[in-house]
Coordinates of C-alpha atoms and ligand atoms in Angstrom, one line a residue:
M981 CA 72.7 92.6 107.7
I982 CA 75.7 94.8 106.8
D983 CA 76.3 95.7 103.4
Y984 CA 79.8 93.5 102.4
Q985 CA 81.4 94.4 99.1
I986 CA 84.4 93.0 97.5
A987 CA 86.4 95.0 95.6
P988 CA 89.3 92.7 93.6
S989 CA 92.5 95.0 92.5
I990 CA 93.3 94.9 89.4
L991 CA 97.0 94.9 89.7
S992 CA 97.1 91.6 90.2
A993 CA 94.8 90.5 87.3
D994 CA 96.5 89.7 84.0
F995 CA 97.0 92.9 81.9
A996 CA 97.0 91.6 78.3
R997 CA 93.5 90.6 79.0
L998 CA 92.1 92.7 81.1
G999 CA 89.3 93.4 80.1
E1000 CA 87.8 89.9 79.9
E1001 CA 89.8 90.0 83.4
V1002 CA 87.2 92.2 84.9
D1003 CA 84.5 90.5 83.2
N1004 CA 85.1 87.3 84.8
V1005 CA 85.3 88.4 87.8
L1006 CA 82.6 90.8 88.4
A1007 CA 80.7 87.4 86.5
A1008 CA 81.4 85.4 89.7
G1009 CA 80.1 88.6 91.7
A1010 CA 82.8 91.0 92.8
D1011 CA 81.0 94.2 93.2
I1012 CA 83.5 97.3 92.8
V1013 CA 86.6 97.2 90.7
H1014 CA 89.7 98.6 92.6
F1015 CA 91.9 100.5 90.4
D1016 CA 95.1 101.5 91.8
V1017 CA 97.3 104.0 90.3
M1018 CA 100.9 104.3 91.1
D1019 CA 103.6 107.0 90.0
N1020 CA 106.8 105.9 90.8
H1021 CA 107.0 109.1 93.0
Y1022 CA 104.7 109.0 96.1
V1023 CA 104.8 104.7 95.7
P1024 CA 108.1 103.3 94.2
N1025 CA 105.6 101.8 91.4
L1026 CA 104.2 102.7 88.1
T1027 CA 100.7 101.5 87.2
I1028 CA 97.7 102.9 85.1
G1029 CA 96.1 105.8 84.2
P1030 CA 92.9 107.7 83.4
V1031 CA 93.1 106.0 79.4
V1032 CA 92.6 102.6 81.2
C1033 CA 89.7 103.1 83.5
E1034 CA 87.9 104.7 80.2
A1035 CA 88.9 101.6 78.5
L1036 CA 87.2 99.4 80.4
R1037 CA 83.6 101.7 80.5
K1038 CA 84.4 101.9 76.8
H1039 CA 84.7 97.6 77.2
G1040 CA 81.2 97.5 79.0
V1041 CA 82.4 97.8 82.5
E1042 CA 79.4 99.0 84.6
A1043 CA 79.8 98.3 88.4
P1044 CA 81.2 100.7 90.3
I1045 CA 85.2 101.7 89.7
D1046 CA 87.0 102.4 92.4
V1047 CA 90.1 104.6 92.2
H1048 CA 92.8 104.7 94.6
L1049 CA 95.3 107.2 93.8
M1050 CA 98.9 106.4 95.2
V1051 CA 100.1 109.7 93.6
K1052 CA 101.6 112.8 94.3
P1053 CA 99.7 116.0 93.7
V1054 CA 96.3 114.7 93.6
D1055 CA 94.2 117.2 92.3
R1056 CA 95.6 117.4 88.5
I1057 CA 94.9 114.0 87.8
I1058 CA 91.0 113.6 89.9
P1059 CA 89.0 115.6 87.0
D1060 CA 90.8 113.1 84.5
F1061 CA 90.1 110.1 86.4
A1062 CA 86.4 111.5 86.8
S1063 CA 85.8 111.9 83.0
A1064 CA 87.2 108.4 82.6
G1065 CA 84.3 106.8 84.9
A1066 CA 85.5 106.5 88.3
S1067 CA 82.7 106.5 90.7
Y1068 CA 85.4 106.1 93.5
I1069 CA 88.6 108.4 93.7
T1070 CA 90.3 107.6 97.3
F1071 CA 94.1 109.5 98.1
H1072 CA 96.4 109.8 100.7
P1073 CA 96.1 113.1 102.6
E1074 CA 100.2 113.3 103.1
A1075 CA 100.0 113.5 99.1
S1076 CA 97.8 116.2 99.3
E1077 CA 98.8 120.1 100.4
H1078 CA 95.1 121.0 100.5
V1079 CA 93.0 117.8 101.6
D1080 CA 90.0 119.9 101.9
R1081 CA 90.1 121.1 98.6
S1082 CA 90.7 117.6 97.3
L1083 CA 88.0 116.2 98.6
S1084 CA 85.7 118.8 97.8
L1085 CA 87.3 118.3 93.5
I1086 CA 86.4 115.0 94.0
R1087 CA 82.8 115.7 94.6
D1088 CA 82.5 118.2 92.3
S1089 CA 83.3 116.0 90.0
G1090 CA 80.5 114.0 90.7
C1091 CA 82.2 111.3 92.0
R1092 CA 82.3 109.8 96.0
S1093 CA 85.5 110.3 97.9
G1094 CA 87.9 108.6 100.3
L1095 CA 91.0 109.6 102.3
V1096 CA 93.9 106.7 102.5
F1097 CA 95.8 105.7 105.9
N1098 CA 98.5 104.0 105.5
P1099 CA 99.6 101.7 108.1
A1100 CA 101.4 104.5 110.2
T1101 CA 99.2 107.4 109.5
S1102 CA 97.3 108.8 112.3
L1103 CA 93.3 108.7 111.6
S1104 CA 93.3 112.5 113.1
Y1105 CA 93.2 113.5 109.3
L1106 CA 89.5 113.0 109.6
D1107 CA 88.6 115.1 112.1
H1108 CA 87.6 118.2 110.2
V1109 CA 86.3 116.5 106.9
L1110 CA 84.3 113.9 108.0
D1111 CA 81.3 115.6 106.3
K1112 CA 83.2 115.4 102.6
V1113 CA 84.4 111.5 103.0
D1114 CA 82.4 108.9 101.3
M1115 CA 84.9 106.1 101.9
I1116 CA 87.6 105.7 104.5
L1117 CA 89.9 102.9 103.3
L1118 CA 92.9 101.7 105.4
M1119 CA 95.9 100.4 104.4
S1120 CA 97.0 97.0 105.9
V1121 CA 100.4 96.7 104.0
N1122 CA 102.5 99.9 103.1
P1123 CA 101.4 100.9 99.1
G1124 CA 102.8 100.1 96.1
F1125 CA 102.9 96.4 95.6
G1126 CA 100.5 93.8 95.6
G1127 CA 101.0 90.5 97.0
Q1128 CA 102.0 91.6 100.7
T1129 CA 101.3 90.1 104.5
F1130 CA 98.6 92.0 106.2
I1131 CA 99.4 93.5 108.8
P1132 CA 97.7 92.9 112.3
A1133 CA 97.2 96.2 114.0
T1134 CA 95.1 97.1 111.3
L1135 CA 92.3 95.1 113.2
D1136 CA 92.8 98.0 115.7
K1137 CA 92.8 100.8 113.8
L1138 CA 89.4 99.7 111.9
R1139 CA 87.8 99.6 115.2
T1140 CA 88.9 102.8 116.0
A1141 CA 87.4 104.0 112.2
R1142 CA 84.5 102.4 112.3
S1143 CA 83.4 103.9 115.8
I1144 CA 84.4 107.2 114.3
I1145 CA 82.0 106.4 111.7
D1146 CA 79.5 105.3 113.5
A1147 CA 79.4 108.1 115.7
S1148 CA 79.0 110.9 113.3
G1149 CA 76.2 109.4 111.7
F1150 CA 77.3 109.9 108.1
D1151 CA 77.0 106.8 105.3
I1152 CA 80.7 106.3 105.0
R1153 CA 82.2 102.8 103.7
L1154 CA 84.9 101.3 105.7
E1155 CA 87.2 99.6 103.0
V1156 CA 90.7 97.6 103.8
D1157 CA 93.2 97.1 101.3
G1158 CA 96.1 94.6 101.4
G1159 CA 96.5 91.1 102.0
V1160 CA 93.0 90.3 102.3
K1161 CA 92.4 86.5 101.7
V1162 CA 89.8 84.0 102.5
D1163 CA 91.3 82.8 105.6
N1164 CA 91.0 86.6 107.2
I1165 CA 88.4 88.4 105.5
A1166 CA 86.2 87.2 108.2
K1167 CA 88.5 88.4 110.8
I1168 CA 88.7 92.0 109.2
A1169 CA 84.9 92.5 108.8
A1170 CA 84.0 91.2 112.4
A1171 CA 86.5 94.3 113.2
G1172 CA 84.6 96.9 111.3
A1173 CA 85.2 96.9 107.5
D1174 CA 82.8 96.3 105.3
T1175 CA 84.5 96.6 101.8
F1176 CA 87.1 93.9 100.8
V1177 CA 90.4 95.1 98.0
S1178 CA 91.6 91.7 97.3
G1179 CA 94.4 91.6 94.7
S1180 CA 96.5 88.5 95.0
G1181 CA 93.7 86.8 96.8
I1182 CA 91.5 86.7 94.1
F1183 CA 93.0 86.9 90.9
G1184 CA 96.2 84.9 91.9
C1185 CA 94.7 81.8 91.8
T1186 CA 95.6 78.8 89.9
Q1187 CA 93.3 77.7 86.0
A1188 CA 94.5 80.0 84.3
G1189 CA 92.5 80.1 81.1
D1190 CA 89.2 79.2 83.1
P1191 CA 86.3 81.7 82.7
N1192 CA 85.1 80.1 85.9
R1193 CA 88.2 80.7 88.2
Y1194 CA 87.0 83.2 90.5
D1195 CA 83.3 81.7 91.2
S1196 CA 84.7 79.5 93.6
I1197 CA 87.1 82.5 95.6
L1198 CA 85.0 84.9 95.6
R1199 CA 81.9 81.9 97.1
Q1200 CA 84.3 81.2 99.9
M1201 CA 85.4 85.1 100.8
R1202 CA 81.0 85.8 100.7
D1203 CA 80.6 82.2 103.0
R1204 CA 83.1 84.0 105.3
L1205 CA 81.5 87.1 105.3
E1206 CA 77.6 85.5 106.4
S1207 CA 79.4 84.0 109.0
A1208 CA 81.3 87.0 110.5
N1209 CA 77.9 88.8 110.0
S1210 CA 75.7 86.3 111.8
V1211 CA 78.4 86.2 114.9
Ligands
DX5_2389 C1 99.0 98.0 97.0 C2 97.5 98.2 96.4 C3 96.6 97.2 97.1 C4 97.1 96.3 96.4 C5 96.2 94.8 97.1 O1 99.3 99.2 97.2 O2 96.6 99.5 96.9 O3 95.2 97.5 96.2 O4 96.7 95.4 94.8 O5 96.9 93.6 96.6 P1 96.5 92.2 97.6 O6 95.6 91.7 97.6 O7 97.6 91.7 96.6 O8 97.6 92.8 99.1
ZN2390 ZN1 94.4 99.6 96.7

């Protein structure tokens, strides 16, 4: 059985009640908290930094926090996120002058490391650093905003990334981010992904104010993943 993990992106959560939102989505069965960091430079949007990550830890969040850096440069902020309680730190190779150094810095800070690939970015960035990567994240939208539509060409890229991982023998997670919903999650899993970021697909569901409102959406995603697993 593949260990599928669902990682709600808090970008689509209600930021005024963030701790509660994270508690509710984890209670509903989410595995990982996906934490989108945007700098209005590498991507045209501005979000949250290490103080918010630290606040979630102080609030009592124990689940892995998956920090997706959409910032340039990356190295200055890595130790800050490590101290703030990040579990994974992933970054876009185009945003680092020295990809190998940034990956090592993440692991040396005590976190798991990852590289993020935009839809048009080649997987060849992996060629010489596969032994330093714990997570490969394929963007299935262009980064910067939640609520965009899944780009279908990601499925082929996932199959390629899956063969690279399997051939390497390394323990590397394959994550997908952007436009993941109940309706397409099984197809994405069948293409080789094992970790699924979903923002609007989870937090966008209705019934605001109901603490159990994420149960049904998470259950539907799990059911679809189970069916993908048994094919
Ligand atoms: C986009 C972010 C995503 C985003 C996903 O740049 O990296 O994590 O929040 O949101 P949805 O699931 O709504 O596409
Ligand atoms: Zn993300």
